Amino acid sequence: MAEHQLIEHDVIVIGAGGAGLRAAIEAASTGASVGLVCKSLLGKAHTVMAEGGVAAALANADERDNWMVHFADTMRGGQYLNSWRMAELHAQEAPDRVRELEAWGALLDRTKDGRMNQRNFGGHAYPRLAHVGDRTGLEMIRTLQDHGIHQGIDVHMEVTVTRLLKDGDRCVGAFAYDRERGRFKVFKGKAVVLATGGLGRAFLVTSNSWEYTGDGHSLAYHAGAELVDMEFVQFHPTGMVWPPSVRGILVTEGVRGEGGILKNSEGRRFMFDDIPPLYVDQTADTPEEGWRYVIGDRDARRPPELLTRDHVARKIVKEVKEGRGSPHGGAFLDIAWIKEHIKDSEAHIKKKLPSMYHQFKELAGIDITKEPMEVGPTTHYAMGGIRVDPDSQMTTTVRGLFAAGECAGGLHGANRLGGNSLSDLLVFGKRAGEYAAKFAQESGSVAIGQDQIDLAAREALAPLERDPGADVGPYRLQYELQELMQDKAGIAREEDGLKQALDQIHGLQQRARRMGAGGSREYNPGWHTTLDLESLLTVAEAVAMGALERRESRGAHSRIDHLEKKKEWGSFNHVIKMGPGGEMEIRREEIPPIRQDLKDIIEEQG
Amino acid sequence: MATATTHEFKVWRGDADGGEMKSYTVECGPGYVVLDAIHEIQADQAQDLAVRWNCKAGKCGSCSAEINGRPRLMCMTRVDELPEDQPITVEPMRAFPVLRDLVTDVSWNYEVKKSIPKFQPSAPNGDDGTWRMDQYDVDRPQEFRKCIECFLCQDVCHVLRDHHLHDKFAGPRHYVYAANLEMNPIDTGDRLAALRDDLGIGYCNITKCCTKVCPEGITITDNAIIPLKERVVDRSYDPLSMLISKIRGK
Ligand SMILES: Cc1cc2nc3c(=O)[nH]c(=O)nc-3n(C[C@H](O)[C@H](O)[C@H](O)COP(=O)(O)OP(=O)(O)OC[C@H]3O[C@@H](n4cnc5c(N)ncnc54)[C@H](O)[C@@H]3O)c2cc1C
Ligand code: SF4
Ligand code: SF4
Ligand code: FES
């Protein structure tokens, strides 16, 4: 029998980013006992990195804004594959969730009359992103953390979950090890919330941290839950490209929101060359109109740099491919040029974009108040994720298992708008916490079979018992996968490449199962990385499988062998589930017909 | 630095029972930061080398260590800005118990924070149930809210590092935290007694070492600690100002 510590709670929340913290706070507020588990230290989750802002139709910066416009923008951005019910709830509830943060100590940037200020972002009709300079995620996670530590939540830091535990079709807990000593912990709960974030580490060039190995997706999948729309991975148009060491680090869209423009090596503002039909009416005709939009002229339309991320990313790739890229294979992003319009532009840029200034100065030796940056696409966000009920966030097939935040799917469809993730975390984190607590209260006590615990323990220890020298080691194997995904399942995909990718992923899966890790159980990153391989390979397989099946280009998913968006592909989602023999299966699921009132809103908003 | 260069790294390896500096040679590409070199070592030479990191972009405050003896973030320290002619040393923070290699036990910081009286908002002053705050009033606490909890300031402070007064002294990070709450325009809490007694702000003798290492450039001593010390002193010796500050809600 495997030695372990047993920890019992009504609700177990796995993940302490924005979604997990918000879920834990909500569940605790109902009187439920809550355990919060996270792989790294509290306050370090990915949410800390978010820069630009949190989207909510507060209408502080433009009173024409309201939830209906936000809803329509989100659906248009997602190319109508979104769960319309989630998009509705999100747009309606985001304002209250953001305001609540101030009651918990957040200090967001102000308007002249002392309310929360809001900034422009791609795909949002009005300035909608509440923010603090370019460190909004830090403000959000710290606020939730500092509020959360006084709510009686039991926090388990640097503890990694490797398996969900079940009782029949119900999730009743999780098996984990602590990173510090490698001791096992069994979390027993009446409801379990996954809030583990994304999967960007499956790709070579990414803005994501080491934690983004798709653990939640994989945990849920292996417990019998469904994954939805996994082919939609967002490549953010502006990551750093030089020097190599910083390749992929995010350059916030806020740079463009503050007036930054994209140019090719010929100095041409190429984004004006090609405006997608869905957005022609909303896009500026001239640079002059674009600038007026930036400084808040309400009659001006947005500059083409603020089109949706999928489009901007593709345009940059096109310039590079056609030989008009920057020296290191990107495009130029210029914010310094605003000195033509703003008197003290240097101070202005430093105030509005302090961490971007810092990041380029320190890491690339570039002063963004004087010179343009070099940028190119970077893997950024997983639109797809665990399939959930839109109202309660309970997974569609495993009772008592909930998911919220980036690891859940549905809200963003084929492409996420900037700022819609932080609001997603708050709205659906709260809902998941609320419904998980309710489920815990209404459902009976739970039992965990010893055999599941023993099996999980054996699997976790296996790498330490194998020969670490037999293969290239976990880091190099991870690197092989990242190169493969970048190359064959990245921003431009086609049938043969995706088939090869799937084959090779299966090969890597075989090798990962035999991978050994040297060293002991104590704070051993080699062992941890070996254990993460299963998640990474599972999500990689799901992404490639979805991408192969979707024979069209839509949103973030581009097929060079099927360049067009096809109407018939706009009516269903891809659902992935483990088949009876343990193999991955994919099927189409018709999108439920949209409610008439919501349809009317979309039509009215154009 | 346009091409790869070779560097010697001396990395502390060990655990609570002791350890030693181990030497590794690493080929460093253009723009490499120290964390890149540590990752190279992990990939090929020492898979189990323990290190904390998350964002690799200076935003999460996980990768704190002592590089050439100075507390710094590994992900924001470029190799090409360090002296070329000597090995680069990388050691764990010395103010906290070491767990393994470069990883230390920083849980004490989380305990201290929890003991600081929490944020308590006033009643909303806007007719829509929210607060009106002037950007001018928000600027000051916003400086403190840039803190990424890297604990480098804690590491460098002699009260913790040399005198180990962890049970009497909260450390610069937590004075920054307390200052952010005290200067929040809508907070009504009172932390002055706690700062004087349990949090031990009196032990700080304003050496400003903390300010010098803060990667976020927070002016810890001048903007957070000194104003707090003044408030504590005013309160302790001047009952009248205490009364006035109470009436003003601050
Ligand atoms: C650089 C950058 C900038 C961004 N800027 C914005 C922005 O301006 N606006 C916006 O809306 N969105 C932005 N995003 C996206 C947004 O930040 C993320 O989608 C969001 O923070 C995800 O939050 P989360 O709560 O779902 O997960 P996270 O914050 O990533 O938290 C995941 C948690 O799960 C834990 N975890 C994971 N696996 C396990 C496991 N196996 N066991 C235990 N714990 C586990 C982790 O430790 C962590 O605590 C940005 C993203 C990046 C990378
Ligand atoms: S100024 Fe005070 S808190 Fe900062 S390092 Fe010196 S003694 Fe410590
Ligand atoms: S105040 Fe500065 S040095 Fe101290 S923990 Fe915060 S960011 Fe780090
Ligand atoms: S890894 Fe996040 S600050 Fe260095």
CSV table of N, CA and C in Angstrom, one decimal, chain A residues 338-471:
chain,number,residue,atom,x,y,z
A,338,ILE,N,4.7,57.8,-32.0
A,338,ILE,CA,3.6,58.7,-31.5
A,338,ILE,C,4.2,60.0,-31.0
A,339,LYS,N,5.5,60.1,-31.0
A,339,LYS,CA,6.1,61.5,-30.7
A,339,LYS,C,5.6,62.5,-31.7
A,340,GLU,N,5.2,62.1,-32.9
A,340,GLU,CA,4.7,63.0,-33.9
A,340,GLU,C,3.4,63.7,-33.3
A,341,HIS,N,2.7,63.0,-32.4
A,341,HIS,CA,1.4,63.5,-31.9
A,341,HIS,C,1.4,63.9,-30.5
A,342,ILE,N,2.3,63.3,-29.7
A,342,ILE,CA,2.3,63.5,-28.3
A,342,ILE,C,3.6,64.2,-27.8
A,343,LYS,N,3.4,65.2,-27.0
A,343,LYS,CA,4.6,66.1,-26.6
A,343,LYS,C,5.6,65.3,-25.9
A,344,ASP,N,5.2,64.8,-24.7
A,344,ASP,CA,6.2,64.1,-23.9
A,344,ASP,C,6.1,62.6,-24.1
A,345,SER,N,6.3,62.2,-25.3
A,345,SER,CA,5.9,60.8,-25.6
A,345,SER,C,6.8,59.8,-24.8
A,346,GLU,N,8.0,60.1,-24.5
A,346,GLU,CA,8.8,59.2,-23.8
A,346,GLU,C,8.2,58.8,-22.4
A,347,ALA,N,7.9,59.9,-21.7
A,347,ALA,CA,7.3,59.7,-20.4
A,347,ALA,C,5.9,59.0,-20.5
A,348,HIS,N,5.2,59.3,-21.5
A,348,HIS,CA,3.9,58.7,-21.8
A,348,HIS,C,4.0,57.2,-22.0
A,349,ILE,N,4.9,56.8,-22.8
A,349,ILE,CA,5.1,55.4,-23.1
A,349,ILE,C,5.6,54.6,-21.8
A,350,LYS,N,6.5,55.3,-21.1
A,350,LYS,CA,6.9,54.6,-19.8
A,350,LYS,C,5.8,54.4,-18.8
A,351,LYS,N,4.9,55.4,-18.8
A,351,LYS,CA,3.8,55.3,-17.8
A,351,LYS,C,2.8,54.3,-18.3
A,352,LYS,N,2.5,54.2,-19.6
A,352,LYS,CA,1.5,53.3,-20.1
A,352,LYS,C,2.0,51.9,-20.2
A,353,LEU,N,3.2,51.8,-20.5
A,353,LEU,CA,3.8,50.4,-20.8
A,353,LEU,C,5.0,50.2,-20.1
A,354,PRO,N,5.0,50.3,-18.8
A,354,PRO,CA,6.3,50.2,-18.0
A,354,PRO,C,7.0,48.9,-18.2
A,355,SER,N,6.3,47.8,-18.1
A,355,SER,CA,7.0,46.5,-18.2
A,355,SER,C,7.5,46.2,-19.6
A,356,MET,N,6.8,46.7,-20.6
A,356,MET,CA,7.4,46.5,-22.0
A,356,MET,C,8.7,47.3,-22.1
A,357,TYR,N,8.7,48.5,-21.6
A,357,TYR,CA,9.9,49.3,-21.7
A,357,TYR,C,11.1,48.6,-21.0
A,358,HIS,N,10.8,48.1,-19.8
A,358,HIS,CA,11.7,47.4,-19.0
A,358,HIS,C,12.2,46.1,-19.7
A,359,GLN,N,11.3,45.3,-20.2
A,359,GLN,CA,11.5,44.0,-20.9
A,359,GLN,C,12.5,44.2,-22.1
A,360,PHE,N,12.2,45.2,-22.9
A,360,PHE,CA,13.0,45.4,-24.1
A,360,PHE,C,14.4,46.0,-23.7
A,361,LYS,N,14.4,46.9,-22.8
A,361,LYS,CA,15.6,47.5,-22.3
A,361,LYS,C,16.6,46.4,-21.8
A,362,GLU,N,16.0,45.6,-20.9
A,362,GLU,CA,16.9,44.7,-20.2
A,362,GLU,C,17.3,43.5,-21.0
A,363,LEU,N,16.3,43.0,-21.8
A,363,LEU,CA,16.5,41.7,-22.4
A,363,LEU,C,17.0,41.8,-23.9
A,364,ALA,N,16.6,42.9,-24.5
A,364,ALA,CA,17.0,43.0,-25.9
A,364,ALA,C,17.9,44.3,-26.2
A,365,GLY,N,18.1,45.1,-25.2
A,365,GLY,CA,18.9,46.3,-25.3
A,365,GLY,C,18.2,47.3,-26.3
A,366,ILE,N,16.9,47.3,-26.2
A,366,ILE,CA,16.2,48.3,-27.1
A,366,ILE,C,15.3,49.2,-26.3
A,367,ASP,N,15.4,50.5,-26.7
A,367,ASP,CA,14.6,51.5,-26.0
A,367,ASP,C,13.4,51.8,-26.8
A,368,ILE,N,12.2,51.3,-26.4
A,368,ILE,CA,11.0,51.3,-27.2
A,368,ILE,C,10.5,52.7,-27.3
A,369,THR,N,11.0,53.7,-26.5
A,369,THR,CA,10.5,55.1,-26.7
A,369,THR,C,11.2,55.7,-27.9
A,370,LYS,N,12.3,55.0,-28.4
A,370,LYS,CA,13.1,55.6,-29.5
A,370,LYS,C,13.1,54.7,-30.7
A,371,GLU,N,13.1,53.4,-30.5
A,371,GLU,CA,13.2,52.5,-31.7
A,371,GLU,C,12.1,51.5,-31.8
A,372,PRO,N,11.8,51.0,-33.0
A,372,PRO,CA,10.8,50.0,-33.1
A,372,PRO,C,11.3,48.6,-32.5
A,373,MET,N,10.3,47.8,-32.1
A,373,MET,CA,10.6,46.5,-31.6
A,373,MET,C,10.5,45.5,-32.8
A,374,GLU,N,11.1,44.3,-32.7
A,374,GLU,CA,10.9,43.3,-33.7
A,374,GLU,C,9.9,42.3,-33.0
A,375,VAL,N,8.9,41.9,-33.7
A,375,VAL,CA,7.9,41.0,-33.2
A,375,VAL,C,7.4,40.0,-34.2
A,376,GLY,N,7.0,38.8,-33.7
A,376,GLY,CA,6.4,37.8,-34.5
A,376,GLY,C,5.5,36.9,-33.7
A,377,PRO,N,4.7,36.0,-34.3
A,377,PRO,CA,3.7,35.2,-33.6
A,377,PRO,C,4.3,34.3,-32.5
A,378,THR,N,3.6,34.1,-31.4
A,378,THR,CA,4.0,33.2,-30.4
A,378,THR,C,2.8,32.5,-29.8
A,379,THR,N,3.0,31.2,-29.5
A,379,THR,CA,1.8,30.4,-29.0
A,379,THR,C,1.4,31.0,-27.7
A,380,HIS,N,0.1,31.2,-27.6
A,380,HIS,CA,-0.3,32.1,-26.4
A,380,HIS,C,-1.4,31.5,-25.6
A,381,TYR,N,-2.4,30.9,-26.2
A,381,TYR,CA,-3.7,30.6,-25.5
A,381,TYR,C,-4.4,29.4,-26.1
A,382,ALA,N,-5.0,28.6,-25.3
A,382,ALA,CA,-5.8,27.5,-25.8
A,382,ALA,C,-7.3,27.9,-25.7
A,383,MET,N,-7.9,28.0,-26.9
A,383,MET,CA,-9.3,28.3,-26.8
A,383,MET,C,-10.1,27.0,-26.5
A,384,GLY,N,-9.6,25.9,-27.0
A,384,GLY,CA,-10.3,24.6,-26.7
A,384,GLY,C,-10.0,24.2,-25.3
A,385,GLY,N,-10.8,23.3,-24.8
A,385,GLY,CA,-10.5,22.8,-23.4
A,385,GLY,C,-11.6,21.8,-23.0
A,386,ILE,N,-11.6,21.7,-21.7
A,386,ILE,CA,-12.5,20.7,-21.1
A,386,ILE,C,-14.0,21.1,-21.3
A,387,ARG,N,-14.8,20.2,-21.8
A,387,ARG,CA,-16.2,20.5,-22.2
A,387,ARG,C,-17.0,20.6,-20.9
A,388,VAL,N,-17.7,21.7,-20.7
A,388,VAL,CA,-18.5,21.9,-19.5
A,388,VAL,C,-19.9,22.4,-19.8
A,389,ASP,N,-20.7,22.3,-18.8
A,389,ASP,CA,-22.1,22.9,-18.8
A,389,ASP,C,-21.9,24.4,-18.7
A,390,PRO,N,-22.5,25.2,-19.6
A,390,PRO,CA,-22.2,26.6,-19.6
A,390,PRO,C,-22.6,27.3,-18.3
A,391,ASP,N,-23.6,26.9,-17.6
A,391,ASP,CA,-24.1,27.6,-16.4
A,391,ASP,C,-23.3,27.1,-15.2
A,392,SER,N,-23.1,25.8,-15.0
A,392,SER,CA,-22.5,25.3,-13.8
A,392,SER,C,-21.0,25.0,-13.9
A,393,GLN,N,-20.5,24.9,-15.1
A,393,GLN,CA,-19.1,24.5,-15.4
A,393,GLN,C,-18.8,23.1,-15.0
A,394,MET,N,-19.8,22.3,-14.7
A,394,MET,CA,-19.6,20.9,-14.5
A,394,MET,C,-19.3,20.2,-15.8
A,395,THR,N,-18.3,19.3,-15.8
A,395,THR,CA,-18.0,18.6,-17.1
A,395,THR,C,-19.2,17.8,-17.6
A,396,THR,N,-19.2,17.6,-18.9
A,396,THR,CA,-20.4,17.0,-19.5
A,396,THR,C,-20.5,15.5,-19.1
A,397,THR,N,-19.4,14.9,-18.8
A,397,THR,CA,-19.5,13.4,-18.6
A,397,THR,C,-19.1,12.9,-17.2
A,398,VAL,N,-18.4,13.7,-16.4
A,398,VAL,CA,-18.0,13.2,-15.1
A,398,VAL,C,-18.6,14.1,-14.0
A,399,ARG,N,-19.5,13.4,-13.3
A,399,ARG,CA,-20.2,14.2,-12.2
A,399,ARG,C,-19.2,14.6,-11.1
A,400,GLY,N,-19.5,15.8,-10.6
A,400,GLY,CA,-18.7,16.3,-9.5
A,400,GLY,C,-17.3,16.9,-9.9
A,401,LEU,N,-17.1,16.8,-11.2
A,401,LEU,CA,-15.8,17.4,-11.8
A,401,LEU,C,-16.2,18.7,-12.5
A,402,PHE,N,-15.6,19.8,-12.2
A,402,PHE,CA,-15.8,21.1,-12.8
A,402,PHE,C,-14.6,21.6,-13.4
A,403,ALA,N,-14.7,22.6,-14.3
A,403,ALA,CA,-13.5,23.2,-14.9
A,403,ALA,C,-13.8,24.6,-15.2
A,404,ALA,N,-12.8,25.5,-15.0
A,404,ALA,CA,-12.9,26.9,-15.2
A,404,ALA,C,-11.6,27.5,-15.7
A,405,GLY,N,-11.7,28.6,-16.3
A,405,GLY,CA,-10.5,29.3,-16.8
A,405,GLY,C,-10.0,28.8,-18.1
A,406,GLU,N,-8.7,28.9,-18.3
A,406,GLU,CA,-8.2,28.6,-19.6
A,406,GLU,C,-8.3,27.1,-19.9
A,407,CYS,N,-8.3,26.2,-18.9
A,407,CYS,CA,-8.4,24.8,-19.2
A,407,CYS,C,-9.8,24.4,-19.6
A,408,ALA,N,-10.8,25.2,-19.4
A,408,ALA,CA,-12.2,24.9,-19.9
A,408,ALA,C,-12.4,25.5,-21.3
A,409,GLY,N,-13.2,24.8,-22.1
A,409,GLY,CA,-13.5,25.3,-23.4
A,409,GLY,C,-14.9,25.9,-23.6
A,410,GLY,N,-15.1,26.5,-24.7
A,410,GLY,CA,-16.5,27.0,-25.0
A,410,GLY,C,-16.7,28.4,-25.2
A,411,LEU,N,-16.1,29.3,-24.3
A,411,LEU,CA,-16.4,30.7,-24.4
A,411,LEU,C,-15.9,31.3,-25.6
A,412,HIS,N,-14.7,31.0,-26.0
A,412,HIS,CA,-13.9,31.8,-27.0
A,412,HIS,C,-14.1,31.3,-28.5
A,413,GLY,N,-14.7,30.1,-28.7
A,413,GLY,CA,-14.8,29.6,-30.0
A,413,GLY,C,-13.5,29.5,-30.8
A,414,ALA,N,-13.5,30.0,-32.0
A,414,ALA,CA,-12.3,29.8,-32.8
A,414,ALA,C,-11.2,30.8,-32.5
A,415,ASN,N,-11.4,31.8,-31.7
A,415,ASN,CA,-10.4,32.8,-31.5
A,415,ASN,C,-10.9,33.7,-30.3
A,416,ARG,N,-9.9,33.9,-29.3
A,416,ARG,CA,-10.3,34.7,-28.2
A,416,ARG,C,-9.9,36.1,-28.4
A,417,LEU,N,-10.7,37.0,-27.9
A,417,LEU,CA,-10.4,38.4,-27.9
A,417,LEU,C,-9.5,38.7,-26.7
A,418,GLY,N,-8.5,39.6,-26.8
A,418,GLY,CA,-7.7,40.0,-25.7
A,418,GLY,C,-8.6,40.6,-24.6
A,419,GLY,N,-8.2,40.2,-23.4
A,419,GLY,CA,-8.9,40.7,-22.2
A,419,GLY,C,-10.1,39.8,-21.8
A,420,ASN,N,-10.5,39.0,-22.7
A,420,ASN,CA,-11.6,38.1,-22.4
A,420,ASN,C,-11.2,36.9,-21.6
A,421,SER,N,-9.9,36.7,-21.4
A,421,SER,CA,-9.6,35.6,-20.5
A,421,SER,C,-9.6,36.0,-19.1
A,422,LEU,N,-9.1,37.1,-18.7
A,422,LEU,CA,-9.1,37.5,-17.3
A,422,LEU,C,-10.6,37.6,-16.8
A,423,SER,N,-11.5,38.1,-17.7
A,423,SER,CA,-12.9,38.2,-17.3
A,423,SER,C,-13.5,36.8,-17.2
A,424,ASP,N,-13.1,35.9,-18.1
A,424,ASP,CA,-13.5,34.5,-18.1
A,424,ASP,C,-13.2,33.9,-16.7
A,425,LEU,N,-11.9,34.1,-16.3
A,425,LEU,CA,-11.5,33.5,-15.0
A,425,LEU,C,-12.4,33.9,-13.9
A,426,LEU,N,-12.8,35.2,-13.9
A,426,LEU,CA,-13.6,35.7,-12.8
A,426,LEU,C,-15.0,35.2,-12.8
A,427,VAL,N,-15.6,35.3,-14.0
A,427,VAL,CA,-17.0,35.0,-14.2
A,427,VAL,C,-17.2,33.5,-13.9
A,428,PHE,N,-16.4,32.7,-14.7
A,428,PHE,CA,-16.6,31.2,-14.6
A,428,PHE,C,-15.9,30.6,-13.4
A,429,GLY,N,-14.8,31.2,-12.9
A,429,GLY,CA,-14.2,30.8,-11.6
A,429,GLY,C,-15.3,30.9,-10.5
A,430,LYS,N,-15.9,32.0,-10.5
A,430,LYS,CA,-17.0,32.2,-9.5
A,430,LYS,C,-18.1,31.1,-9.6
A,431,ARG,N,-18.5,31.0,-10.9
A,431,ARG,CA,-19.6,30.0,-11.1
A,431,ARG,C,-19.2,28.6,-10.7
A,432,ALA,N,-18.0,28.2,-11.1
A,432,ALA,CA,-17.5,26.8,-10.8
A,432,ALA,C,-17.5,26.7,-9.3
A,433,GLY,N,-17.0,27.6,-8.5
A,433,GLY,CA,-16.9,27.5,-7.1
A,433,GLY,C,-18.3,27.4,-6.5
A,434,GLU,N,-19.2,28.2,-7.0
A,434,GLU,CA,-20.5,28.2,-6.5
A,434,GLU,C,-21.2,26.8,-6.7
A,435,TYR,N,-21.1,26.4,-7.9
A,435,TYR,CA,-21.8,25.1,-8.3
A,435,TYR,C,-21.1,23.9,-7.7
A,436,ALA,N,-19.8,24.0,-7.5
A,436,ALA,CA,-19.1,22.9,-6.9
A,436,ALA,C,-19.5,22.8,-5.5
A,437,ALA,N,-19.6,23.9,-4.8
A,437,ALA,CA,-20.0,23.9,-3.4
A,437,ALA,C,-21.4,23.3,-3.2
A,438,LYS,N,-22.3,23.7,-4.2
A,438,LYS,CA,-23.7,23.3,-4.1
A,438,LYS,C,-23.7,21.7,-4.4
A,439,PHE,N,-23.0,21.3,-5.3
A,439,PHE,CA,-22.9,19.9,-5.6
A,439,PHE,C,-22.4,19.1,-4.4
A,440,ALA,N,-21.4,19.6,-3.8
A,440,ALA,CA,-20.8,19.0,-2.6
A,440,ALA,C,-21.8,18.9,-1.5
A,441,GLN,N,-22.6,19.9,-1.3
A,441,GLN,CA,-23.6,20.0,-0.3
A,441,GLN,C,-24.7,19.0,-0.5
A,442,GLU,N,-25.1,18.9,-1.8
A,442,GLU,CA,-26.3,18.0,-2.1
A,442,GLU,C,-25.9,16.6,-2.3
A,443,SER,N,-24.7,16.3,-2.5
A,443,SER,CA,-24.3,14.9,-2.8
A,443,SER,C,-23.8,14.2,-1.6
A,444,GLY,N,-23.9,12.9,-1.6
A,444,GLY,CA,-23.5,12.1,-0.4
A,444,GLY,C,-22.0,12.0,-0.2
A,445,SER,N,-21.5,11.2,0.8
A,445,SER,CA,-20.1,11.1,1.1
A,445,SER,C,-19.4,10.3,0.0
A,446,VAL,N,-18.1,10.3,0.0
A,446,VAL,CA,-17.4,9.7,-1.1
A,446,VAL,C,-16.4,8.6,-0.6
A,447,ALA,N,-16.1,7.7,-1.4
A,447,ALA,CA,-15.1,6.7,-1.1
A,447,ALA,C,-14.1,6.6,-2.2
A,448,ILE,N,-12.9,6.3,-1.8
A,448,ILE,CA,-11.8,6.2,-2.8
A,448,ILE,C,-11.2,4.8,-2.7
A,449,GLY,N,-11.2,4.1,-3.8
A,449,GLY,CA,-10.7,2.7,-3.8
A,449,GLY,C,-9.2,2.7,-3.6
A,450,GLN,N,-8.7,1.9,-2.7
A,450,GLN,CA,-7.2,1.8,-2.5
A,450,GLN,C,-6.4,1.5,-3.8
A,451,ASP,N,-7.1,0.6,-4.6
A,451,ASP,CA,-6.3,0.2,-5.8
A,451,ASP,C,-6.0,1.4,-6.7
A,452,GLN,N,-6.9,2.4,-6.8
A,452,GLN,CA,-6.6,3.6,-7.6
A,452,GLN,C,-5.4,4.3,-7.0
A,453,ILE,N,-5.3,4.4,-5.7
A,453,ILE,CA,-4.2,5.1,-5.1
A,453,ILE,C,-2.9,4.4,-5.3
A,454,ASP,N,-3.0,3.1,-5.2
A,454,ASP,CA,-1.7,2.3,-5.4
A,454,ASP,C,-1.2,2.4,-6.8
A,455,LEU,N,-2.2,2.4,-7.8
A,455,LEU,CA,-1.8,2.5,-9.2
A,455,LEU,C,-1.2,3.9,-9.5
A,456,ALA,N,-1.8,4.9,-8.9
A,456,ALA,CA,-1.3,6.2,-9.2
A,456,ALA,C,0.1,6.4,-8.6
A,457,ALA,N,0.3,5.8,-7.4
A,457,ALA,CA,1.6,5.9,-6.8
A,457,ALA,C,2.7,5.1,-7.6
A,458,ARG,N,2.3,4.0,-8.1
A,458,ARG,CA,3.3,3.2,-8.9
A,458,ARG,C,3.6,3.9,-10.2
A,459,GLU,N,2.6,4.5,-10.8
A,459,GLU,CA,2.9,5.3,-12.1
A,459,GLU,C,3.8,6.5,-11.8
A,460,ALA,N,3.6,7.1,-10.6
A,460,ALA,CA,4.4,8.3,-10.3
A,460,ALA,C,5.9,7.9,-10.0
A,461,LEU,N,6.1,6.8,-9.4
A,461,LEU,CA,7.4,6.4,-9.0
A,461,LEU,C,8.2,5.7,-10.1
A,462,ALA,N,7.5,5.2,-11.1
A,462,ALA,CA,8.1,4.4,-12.2
A,462,ALA,C,9.3,5.1,-12.8
A,463,PRO,N,9.3,6.4,-13.2
A,463,PRO,CA,10.4,7.0,-13.9
A,463,PRO,C,11.7,6.9,-13.0
A,464,LEU,N,11.6,6.9,-11.7
A,464,LEU,CA,12.8,6.9,-10.9
A,464,LEU,C,13.4,5.5,-10.9
A,465,GLU,N,12.6,4.5,-11.2
A,465,GLU,CA,13.1,3.2,-11.2
A,465,GLU,C,13.7,2.8,-12.5
A,466,ARG,N,13.5,3.6,-13.6
A,466,ARG,CA,14.0,3.2,-14.9
A,466,ARG,C,15.4,3.8,-15.1
A,467,ASP,N,16.0,3.3,-16.1
A,467,ASP,CA,17.4,3.8,-16.5
A,467,ASP,C,17.3,5.2,-17.1
A,468,PRO,N,17.9,6.2,-16.4
A,468,PRO,CA,17.8,7.6,-16.9
A,468,PRO,C,18.7,7.8,-18.2
A,469,GLY,N,19.6,6.9,-18.4
A,469,GLY,CA,20.5,7.1,-19.5
A,469,GLY,C,20.0,6.4,-20.8
A,470,ALA,N,18.9,5.7,-20.8
A,470,ALA,CA,18.5,4.9,-21.9
A,470,ALA,C,18.0,5.7,-23.1
A,471,ASP,N,17.5,6.9,-22.8
A,471,ASP,CA,17.0,7.8,-23.9
A,471,ASP,C,17.6,9.2,-23.7
